[in-house]
Amino acid sequence: MATVSVMACATEGFSLIRRRPWAFAGWILFWILLGVGPLLLAVAGLAPKFLDLISSLRSARDAHDPDALRRIVDFEMGLWPLFGPWFLWMLVVGAVLYAAVYRAVLEPGKNAFAYLRLGMDEVRVFFTRIVIVLLSVVFFALLAAGAAGLFVFSHNVIGHPWEGWFDAAVIILALCLFIWVMFRLSLALPMTFAEKHFRIFESWRLTRGNFWPLVGMRAMSIILIVAVAIGFGFVRQIVFLTVGLSTGAFSHLDSLTNVGADLRKGLTDLMTAFGPALIALFIIQAISDAILRVIAIAPLARAYAQLSGRDAPAEIGSF
């Protein structure tokens, strides 16, 4: 029976970046243009309105305006219609990136355009992700309902002092069952991509006997993700300080003393001064996001390749 190589799968993201550095560069550019970029544009577009709101609230506070709270609520409610389209857009961008990483691992010969496409592979990945999320929510709700019924039973029948122990055991068992089922279905995405048909519950058969290797693989990949995130946290601070000091941005911090008089002008001066440092920070963040996503996505693709018998020696190439 095929088994999962924990180390090879957990480090597949790093191996993929090493094998396909130009493809990884394309993913960074893709994430900048279509992932983080639109978010920054949205924030930039909302910034003037937010500053106007703060200024009006400051004036309202001085004038004891009773409508100040209403304006805050109106502003927050005006943001909600933006969340739906943004969430949908990020699902689309995520599906394209997922498919690109799967393609680089499972179909390395299709390497044009950094493995990025927009076709039926991406559509299937998009809907499979949604179905998996819905299934996990429904299953978790059923477990919660069952646990609540057992809590009532323990309160009415078992009673003190064993009631607390029984409830704790129910919670632990419910969480273990949820985790077990999710890991058994964890290969649905790469399986759907590779076999060109929707595969949800077929993952159950493929992962039989490999629960603990999959857990070990995911645990190791999470450790790597945390380590990379911490490392890039230090890099971001160093880059921000280095660029800020070299451009003299920190000498403009005295603009903060004028924020009270003219909020918009003070913050605009600060943003202008720290512009180069913020751009450098943005680039480092985009690289960090891309690496973290590859580290998170690639292991399951390699695990599917190993369990399905499609695993082959990694090709040496750059794009």
mmCIF file of C-alpha atoms in Angstrom:
data_model
loop_
_atom_site.group_PDB
_atom_site.id
_atom_site.type_symbol
_atom_site.label_atom_id
_atom_site.label_comp_id
_atom_site.label_asym_id
_atom_site.label_seq_id
_atom_site.Cartn_x
_atom_site.Cartn_y
_atom_site.Cartn_z
ATOM 1 C CA MET A 1 0.000 0.000 0.000
ATOM 2 C CA ALA A 2 1.278 3.460 -0.910
ATOM 3 C CA THR A 3 2.253 5.699 1.980
ATOM 4 C CA VAL A 4 2.965 9.369 2.499
ATOM 5 C CA SER A 5 6.568 10.488 2.932
ATOM 6 C CA VAL A 6 6.137 13.062 5.692
ATOM 7 C CA MET A 7 9.389 14.957 5.130
ATOM 8 C CA ALA A 8 9.189 15.021 1.330
ATOM 9 C CA CYS A 9 5.594 16.241 1.356
ATOM 10 C CA ALA A 10 6.021 18.811 4.136
ATOM 11 C CA THR A 11 9.000 20.418 2.387
ATOM 12 C CA GLU A 12 7.529 20.202 -1.117
ATOM 13 C CA GLY A 13 6.823 23.945 -1.115
ATOM 14 C CA PHE A 14 10.498 24.778 -0.671
ATOM 15 C CA SER A 15 11.480 22.131 -3.231
ATOM 16 C CA LEU A 16 9.014 23.595 -5.712
ATOM 17 C CA ILE A 17 10.386 27.121 -5.252
ATOM 18 C CA ARG A 18 13.906 25.780 -5.781
ATOM 19 C CA ARG A 19 12.908 23.855 -8.909
ATOM 20 C CA ARG A 20 10.749 26.615 -10.403
ATOM 21 C CA PRO A 21 12.096 29.995 -9.222
ATOM 22 C CA TRP A 22 10.740 31.891 -12.229
ATOM 23 C CA ALA A 23 7.315 30.387 -11.743
ATOM 24 C CA PHE A 24 7.480 31.477 -8.112
ATOM 25 C CA ALA A 25 8.406 34.999 -9.267
ATOM 26 C CA GLY A 26 5.317 34.907 -11.480
ATOM 27 C CA TRP A 27 3.166 33.926 -8.498
ATOM 28 C CA ILE A 28 4.543 36.857 -6.508
ATOM 29 C CA LEU A 29 3.689 39.235 -9.350
ATOM 30 C CA PHE A 30 0.249 37.631 -9.689
ATOM 31 C CA TRP A 31 -0.402 38.071 -5.966
ATOM 32 C CA ILE A 32 0.756 41.700 -6.050
ATOM 33 C CA LEU A 33 -1.427 42.623 -9.027
ATOM 34 C CA LEU A 34 -4.575 40.644 -8.242
ATOM 35 C CA GLY A 35 -4.346 39.746 -4.559
ATOM 36 C CA VAL A 36 -2.851 42.413 -2.314
ATOM 37 C CA GLY A 37 -2.945 45.217 -4.898
ATOM 38 C CA PRO A 38 -6.757 45.555 -5.127
ATOM 39 C CA LEU A 39 -6.970 45.544 -1.337
ATOM 40 C CA LEU A 40 -4.502 48.426 -1.093
ATOM 41 C CA LEU A 41 -6.437 50.346 -3.741
ATOM 42 C CA ALA A 42 -9.649 49.811 -1.792
ATOM 43 C CA VAL A 43 -8.002 50.988 1.424
ATOM 44 C CA ALA A 44 -6.561 54.030 -0.381
ATOM 45 C CA GLY A 45 -10.005 54.848 -1.761
ATOM 46 C CA LEU A 46 -11.622 54.598 1.670
ATOM 47 C CA ALA A 47 -8.876 56.520 3.482
ATOM 48 C CA PRO A 48 -10.200 60.042 2.619
ATOM 49 C CA LYS A 49 -13.692 59.092 3.780
ATOM 50 C CA PHE A 50 -12.258 57.651 6.968
ATOM 51 C CA LEU A 51 -10.262 60.809 7.629
ATOM 52 C CA ASP A 52 -13.318 62.950 6.981
ATOM 53 C CA LEU A 53 -15.271 60.782 9.414
ATOM 54 C CA ILE A 54 -12.639 61.239 12.118
ATOM 55 C CA SER A 55 -12.556 64.993 11.549
ATOM 56 C CA SER A 56 -16.336 65.284 11.697
ATOM 57 C CA LEU A 57 -16.485 63.136 14.823
ATOM 58 C CA ARG A 58 -13.844 65.306 16.454
ATOM 59 C CA SER A 59 -15.915 68.380 15.666
ATOM 60 C CA ALA A 60 -19.044 66.588 16.829
ATOM 61 C CA ARG A 61 -17.386 65.692 20.126
ATOM 62 C CA ASP A 62 -16.433 69.305 20.694
ATOM 63 C CA ALA A 63 -19.976 70.407 19.841
ATOM 64 C CA HIS A 64 -21.579 67.509 21.779
ATOM 65 C CA ASP A 65 -23.315 66.343 18.606
ATOM 66 C CA PRO A 66 -25.722 63.464 19.444
ATOM 67 C CA ASP A 67 -25.572 62.201 15.824
ATOM 68 C CA ALA A 68 -21.876 61.253 16.053
ATOM 69 C CA LEU A 69 -22.630 57.625 16.899
ATOM 70 C CA ARG A 70 -25.070 57.358 13.996
ATOM 71 C CA ARG A 71 -22.395 58.519 11.546
ATOM 72 C CA ILE A 72 -20.012 55.859 12.827
ATOM 73 C CA VAL A 73 -22.650 53.172 12.363
ATOM 74 C CA ASP A 74 -23.503 54.460 8.869
ATOM 75 C CA PHE A 75 -19.842 54.364 7.871
ATOM 76 C CA GLU A 76 -19.385 50.804 9.163
ATOM 77 C CA MET A 77 -22.584 49.607 7.499
ATOM 78 C CA GLY A 78 -21.402 51.135 4.233
ATOM 79 C CA LEU A 79 -18.381 48.808 4.326
ATOM 80 C CA TRP A 80 -20.393 45.598 4.518
ATOM 81 C CA PRO A 81 -21.503 45.573 0.839
ATOM 82 C CA LEU A 82 -17.793 45.551 -0.098
ATOM 83 C CA PHE A 83 -17.007 42.377 1.842
ATOM 84 C CA GLY A 84 -19.063 40.010 -0.330
ATOM 85 C CA PRO A 85 -17.441 40.909 -3.679
ATOM 86 C CA TRP A 86 -14.005 41.051 -2.052
ATOM 87 C CA PHE A 87 -14.440 37.589 -0.498
ATOM 88 C CA LEU A 88 -15.616 36.177 -3.838
ATOM 89 C CA TRP A 89 -12.692 37.800 -5.663
ATOM 90 C CA MET A 90 -10.184 36.334 -3.214
ATOM 91 C CA LEU A 91 -11.726 32.890 -3.701
ATOM 92 C CA VAL A 92 -11.178 33.258 -7.462
ATOM 93 C CA VAL A 93 -7.586 34.463 -7.018
ATOM 94 C CA GLY A 94 -6.961 31.672 -4.530
ATOM 95 C CA ALA A 95 -8.350 29.040 -6.925
ATOM 96 C CA VAL A 96 -6.015 30.228 -9.684
ATOM 97 C CA LEU A 97 -3.012 30.100 -7.350
ATOM 98 C CA TYR A 98 -4.002 26.689 -5.956
ATOM 99 C CA ALA A 99 -4.308 25.300 -9.486
ATOM 100 C CA ALA A 100 -0.955 26.827 -10.484
ATOM 101 C CA VAL A 101 0.841 25.128 -7.591
ATOM 102 C CA TYR A 102 -0.948 21.830 -8.259
ATOM 103 C CA ARG A 103 -0.005 22.103 -11.933
ATOM 104 C CA ALA A 104 3.649 22.734 -11.069
ATOM 105 C CA VAL A 105 3.724 19.627 -8.851
ATOM 106 C CA LEU A 106 1.491 17.250 -10.806
ATOM 107 C CA GLU A 107 1.860 18.508 -14.393
ATOM 108 C CA PRO A 108 5.345 20.088 -14.496
ATOM 109 C CA GLY A 109 5.471 20.002 -18.283
ATOM 110 C CA LYS A 110 2.675 22.585 -18.581
ATOM 111 C CA ASN A 111 4.979 25.364 -17.442
ATOM 112 C CA ALA A 112 4.009 28.333 -19.644
ATOM 113 C CA PHE A 113 2.961 31.576 -17.926
ATOM 114 C CA ALA A 114 4.186 30.385 -14.515
ATOM 115 C CA TYR A 115 1.563 27.593 -14.597
ATOM 116 C CA LEU A 116 -1.176 30.234 -14.250
ATOM 117 C CA ARG A 117 -4.397 29.588 -16.150
ATOM 118 C CA LEU A 118 -8.068 30.457 -15.997
ATOM 119 C CA GLY A 119 -10.000 27.434 -17.200
ATOM 120 C CA MET A 120 -11.995 24.442 -16.042
ATOM 121 C CA ASP A 121 -9.239 23.292 -13.670
ATOM 122 C CA GLU A 122 -9.604 26.565 -11.786
ATOM 123 C CA VAL A 123 -13.407 26.354 -11.875
ATOM 124 C CA ARG A 124 -13.355 22.863 -10.360
ATOM 125 C CA VAL A 125 -10.870 23.933 -7.673
ATOM 126 C CA PHE A 126 -13.002 27.013 -6.906
ATOM 127 C CA PHE A 127 -16.205 25.031 -6.347
ATOM 128 C CA THR A 128 -14.465 22.172 -4.565
ATOM 129 C CA ARG A 129 -13.046 24.615 -2.005
ATOM 130 C CA ILE A 130 -16.529 26.020 -1.420
ATOM 131 C CA VAL A 131 -18.055 22.548 -1.039
ATOM 132 C CA ILE A 132 -15.354 21.484 1.429
ATOM 133 C CA VAL A 133 -15.902 24.608 3.536
ATOM 134 C CA LEU A 134 -19.675 24.059 3.540
ATOM 135 C CA LEU A 135 -19.276 20.391 4.447
ATOM 136 C CA SER A 136 -16.928 21.260 7.299
ATOM 137 C CA VAL A 137 -19.349 23.879 8.639
ATOM 138 C CA VAL A 138 -22.326 21.495 8.448
ATOM 139 C CA PHE A 139 -20.388 18.634 10.031
ATOM 140 C CA PHE A 140 -19.099 20.886 12.814
ATOM 141 C CA ALA A 141 -22.653 22.122 13.462
ATOM 142 C CA LEU A 142 -23.909 18.528 13.694
ATOM 143 C CA LEU A 143 -21.137 17.657 16.121
ATOM 144 C CA ALA A 144 -21.920 20.736 18.197
ATOM 145 C CA ALA A 145 -25.618 19.815 18.284
ATOM 146 C CA GLY A 146 -24.796 16.248 19.312
ATOM 147 C CA ALA A 147 -22.408 17.479 21.995
ATOM 148 C CA ALA A 148 -25.058 19.868 23.322
ATOM 149 C CA GLY A 149 -27.507 16.954 23.635
ATOM 150 C CA LEU A 150 -24.914 14.923 25.535
ATOM 151 C CA PHE A 151 -24.258 17.906 27.813
ATOM 152 C CA VAL A 152 -27.950 17.971 28.711
ATOM 153 C CA PHE A 153 -27.851 14.218 29.306
ATOM 154 C CA SER A 154 -24.822 14.499 31.597
ATOM 155 C CA HIS A 155 -26.445 17.337 33.546
ATOM 156 C CA ASN A 156 -29.724 15.461 34.065
ATOM 157 C CA VAL A 157 -28.477 11.899 34.462
ATOM 158 C CA ILE A 158 -24.821 11.789 35.465
ATOM 159 C CA GLY A 159 -24.647 14.884 37.621
ATOM 160 C CA HIS A 160 -21.843 16.099 39.877
ATOM 161 C CA PRO A 161 -18.911 15.304 40.137
ATOM 162 C CA TRP A 162 -18.584 13.235 36.915
ATOM 163 C CA GLU A 163 -20.541 15.648 34.760
ATOM 164 C CA GLY A 164 -17.532 17.868 34.059
ATOM 165 C CA TRP A 165 -15.311 14.923 33.101
ATOM 166 C CA PHE A 166 -17.984 13.552 30.791
ATOM 167 C CA ASP A 167 -18.428 16.937 29.082
ATOM 168 C CA ALA A 168 -14.663 17.314 28.600
ATOM 169 C CA ALA A 169 -14.480 13.816 27.074
ATOM 170 C CA VAL A 170 -17.348 14.679 24.695
ATOM 171 C CA ILE A 171 -15.585 17.859 23.551
ATOM 172 C CA ILE A 172 -12.267 16.040 22.975
ATOM 173 C CA LEU A 173 -13.936 13.194 21.080
ATOM 174 C CA ALA A 174 -15.947 15.615 18.923
ATOM 175 C CA LEU A 175 -12.828 17.602 18.001
ATOM 176 C CA CYS A 176 -10.892 14.401 17.256
ATOM 177 C CA LEU A 177 -13.718 13.140 15.042
ATOM 178 C CA PHE A 178 -13.875 16.469 13.195
ATOM 179 C CA ILE A 179 -10.111 16.507 12.608
ATOM 180 C CA TRP A 180 -10.128 12.855 11.481
ATOM 181 C CA VAL A 181 -12.883 13.416 8.925
ATOM 182 C CA MET A 182 -11.265 16.598 7.581
ATOM 183 C CA PHE A 183 -7.946 14.838 7.089
ATOM 184 C CA ARG A 184 -9.660 11.947 5.322
ATOM 185 C CA LEU A 185 -11.154 14.489 2.893
ATOM 186 C CA SER A 186 -7.994 16.604 2.672
ATOM 187 C CA LEU A 187 -6.897 15.322 -0.744
ATOM 188 C CA ALA A 188 -10.153 16.296 -2.446
ATOM 189 C CA LEU A 189 -8.641 19.447 -3.974
ATOM 190 C CA PRO A 190 -5.511 17.976 -5.601
ATOM 191 C CA MET A 191 -7.530 14.887 -6.570
ATOM 192 C CA THR A 192 -10.154 17.049 -8.291
ATOM 193 C CA PHE A 193 -7.438 18.954 -10.120
ATOM 194 C CA ALA A 194 -5.475 15.904 -11.242
ATOM 195 C CA GLU A 195 -8.417 13.743 -12.351
ATOM 196 C CA LYS A 196 -10.341 16.592 -14.045
ATOM 197 C CA HIS A 197 -13.578 15.653 -12.260
ATOM 198 C CA PHE A 198 -15.072 16.696 -8.953
ATOM 199 C CA ARG A 199 -13.659 14.411 -6.276
ATOM 200 C CA ILE A 200 -14.838 14.995 -2.722
ATOM 201 C CA PHE A 201 -15.549 11.719 -0.964
ATOM 202 C CA GLU A 202 -13.148 9.765 -3.191
ATOM 203 C CA SER A 203 -10.409 11.230 -0.994
ATOM 204 C CA TRP A 204 -11.717 8.970 1.777
ATOM 205 C CA ARG A 205 -10.566 5.857 -0.052
ATOM 206 C CA LEU A 206 -7.209 7.330 -1.039
ATOM 207 C CA THR A 207 -6.278 8.402 2.487
ATOM 208 C CA ARG A 208 -7.194 5.084 4.114
ATOM 209 C CA GLY A 209 -4.358 3.986 6.415
ATOM 210 C CA ASN A 210 -2.499 7.299 6.035
ATOM 211 C CA PHE A 211 -4.175 9.468 8.659
ATOM 212 C CA TRP A 212 -1.139 9.779 10.921
ATOM 213 C CA PRO A 213 1.351 10.436 8.092
ATOM 214 C CA LEU A 214 -0.980 13.176 6.835
ATOM 215 C CA VAL A 215 -1.178 14.626 10.346
ATOM 216 C CA GLY A 216 2.608 14.556 10.628
ATOM 217 C CA MET A 217 2.964 16.176 7.212
ATOM 218 C CA ARG A 218 0.543 18.962 8.081
ATOM 219 C CA ALA A 219 2.078 19.500 11.530
ATOM 220 C CA MET A 220 5.536 19.851 10.007
ATOM 221 C CA SER A 221 4.277 22.200 7.286
ATOM 222 C CA ILE A 222 2.576 24.357 9.942
ATOM 223 C CA ILE A 223 5.867 24.550 11.856
ATOM 224 C CA LEU A 224 7.594 25.651 8.649
ATOM 225 C CA ILE A 225 4.868 28.232 7.972
ATOM 226 C CA VAL A 226 5.223 29.689 11.472
ATOM 227 C CA ALA A 227 9.021 29.782 11.170
ATOM 228 C CA VAL A 228 8.874 31.542 7.788
ATOM 229 C CA ALA A 229 6.263 34.005 9.057
ATOM 230 C CA ILE A 230 8.413 34.882 12.086
ATOM 231 C CA GLY A 231 11.515 35.213 9.919
ATOM 232 C CA PHE A 232 9.786 37.532 7.478
ATOM 233 C CA GLY A 233 8.458 39.529 10.417
ATOM 234 C CA PHE A 234 12.041 40.392 11.347
ATOM 235 C CA VAL A 235 12.927 41.034 7.698
ATOM 236 C CA ARG A 236 10.015 43.478 7.343
ATOM 237 C CA GLN A 237 11.132 45.432 10.402
ATOM 238 C CA ILE A 238 14.753 45.583 9.222
ATOM 239 C CA VAL A 239 13.782 46.654 5.684
ATOM 240 C CA PHE A 240 11.331 49.282 6.951
ATOM 241 C CA LEU A 241 13.889 50.776 9.331
ATOM 242 C CA THR A 242 16.704 50.642 6.757
ATOM 243 C CA VAL A 243 14.709 52.309 3.970
ATOM 244 C CA GLY A 244 13.104 54.775 6.374
ATOM 245 C CA LEU A 245 16.446 55.864 7.804
ATOM 246 C CA SER A 246 18.176 56.029 4.418
ATOM 247 C CA THR A 247 15.420 58.270 2.970
ATOM 248 C CA GLY A 248 15.176 60.463 6.067
ATOM 249 C CA ALA A 249 11.540 59.506 6.618
ATOM 250 C CA PHE A 250 11.854 59.425 10.406
ATOM 251 C CA SER A 251 12.831 63.087 10.444
ATOM 252 C CA HIS A 252 9.250 63.866 9.387
ATOM 253 C CA LEU A 253 7.746 62.350 12.503
ATOM 254 C CA ASP A 254 7.330 65.878 13.848
ATOM 255 C CA SER A 255 4.347 66.044 11.483
ATOM 256 C CA LEU A 256 2.489 64.135 14.165
ATOM 257 C CA THR A 257 2.449 67.292 16.249
ATOM 258 C CA ASN A 258 0.346 68.976 13.539
ATOM 259 C CA VAL A 259 -2.152 66.135 13.169
ATOM 260 C CA GLY A 260 -4.455 67.690 15.698
ATOM 261 C CA ALA A 261 -4.662 70.909 13.696
ATOM 262 C CA ASP A 262 -5.035 69.357 10.242
ATOM 263 C CA LEU A 263 -5.519 65.613 10.313
ATOM 264 C CA ARG A 264 -5.478 65.044 6.565
ATOM 265 C CA LYS A 265 -2.373 67.166 5.922
ATOM 266 C CA GLY A 266 -0.429 65.600 8.794
ATOM 267 C CA LEU A 267 -1.137 62.034 7.717
ATOM 268 C CA THR A 268 -0.543 62.883 4.047
ATOM 269 C CA ASP A 269 2.891 64.283 4.921
ATOM 270 C CA LEU A 270 3.721 61.123 6.848
ATOM 271 C CA MET A 271 2.569 58.834 4.030
ATOM 272 C CA THR A 272 4.639 60.815 1.532
ATOM 273 C CA ALA A 273 7.741 60.640 3.703
ATOM 274 C CA PHE A 274 7.383 56.933 4.406
ATOM 275 C CA GLY A 275 6.303 56.087 0.840
ATOM 276 C CA PRO A 276 9.549 54.289 -0.188
ATOM 277 C CA ALA A 277 9.646 52.359 3.098
ATOM 278 C CA LEU A 278 6.013 51.332 2.696
ATOM 279 C CA ILE A 279 6.614 50.203 -0.906
ATOM 280 C CA ALA A 280 9.560 48.078 0.246
ATOM 281 C CA LEU A 281 7.378 46.701 3.035
ATOM 282 C CA PHE A 282 4.663 45.886 0.508
ATOM 283 C CA ILE A 283 7.099 43.949 -1.713
ATOM 284 C CA ILE A 284 8.483 41.959 1.224
ATOM 285 C CA GLN A 285 4.934 41.193 2.366
ATOM 286 C CA ALA A 286 3.978 39.980 -1.112
ATOM 287 C CA ILE A 287 7.002 37.646 -1.207
ATOM 288 C CA SER A 288 6.162 36.385 2.269
ATOM 289 C CA ASP A 289 2.516 35.754 1.350
ATOM 290 C CA ALA A 290 3.514 33.876 -1.799
ATOM 291 C CA ILE A 291 5.995 31.658 0.045
ATOM 292 C CA LEU A 292 3.509 30.878 2.815
ATOM 293 C CA ARG A 293 0.825 29.919 0.306
ATOM 294 C CA VAL A 294 3.156 27.648 -1.646
ATOM 295 C CA ILE A 295 4.307 25.972 1.573
ATOM 296 C CA ALA A 296 0.663 25.419 2.559
ATOM 297 C CA ILE A 297 -0.636 24.211 -0.837
ATOM 298 C CA ALA A 298 2.165 22.068 -2.263
ATOM 299 C CA PRO A 299 2.334 19.328 0.452
ATOM 300 C CA LEU A 300 -1.140 17.961 -0.296
ATOM 301 C CA ALA A 301 -0.384 17.868 -4.020
ATOM 302 C CA ARG A 302 2.737 15.794 -3.393
ATOM 303 C CA ALA A 303 0.833 13.573 -0.923
ATOM 304 C CA TYR A 304 -1.803 12.906 -3.579
ATOM 305 C CA ALA A 305 0.918 12.117 -6.124
ATOM 306 C CA GLN A 306 2.505 9.595 -3.759
ATOM 307 C CA LEU A 307 -0.733 7.880 -2.748
ATOM 308 C CA SER A 308 -2.102 7.729 -6.291
ATOM 309 C CA GLY A 309 1.103 6.334 -7.755
ATOM 310 C CA ARG A 310 1.680 9.427 -9.887
ATOM 311 C CA ASP A 311 4.775 10.535 -7.979
ATOM 312 C CA ALA A 312 7.844 10.851 -10.153
ATOM 313 C CA PRO A 313 11.335 12.266 -9.666
ATOM 314 C CA ALA A 314 11.176 16.041 -9.607
ATOM 315 C CA GLU A 315 12.116 17.643 -12.871
ATOM 316 C CA ILE A 316 14.981 20.073 -12.890
ATOM 317 C CA GLY A 317 13.902 23.342 -14.437
ATOM 318 C CA SER A 318 13.141 26.917 -13.697
ATOM 319 C CA PHE A 319 9.907 27.856 -15.369
#
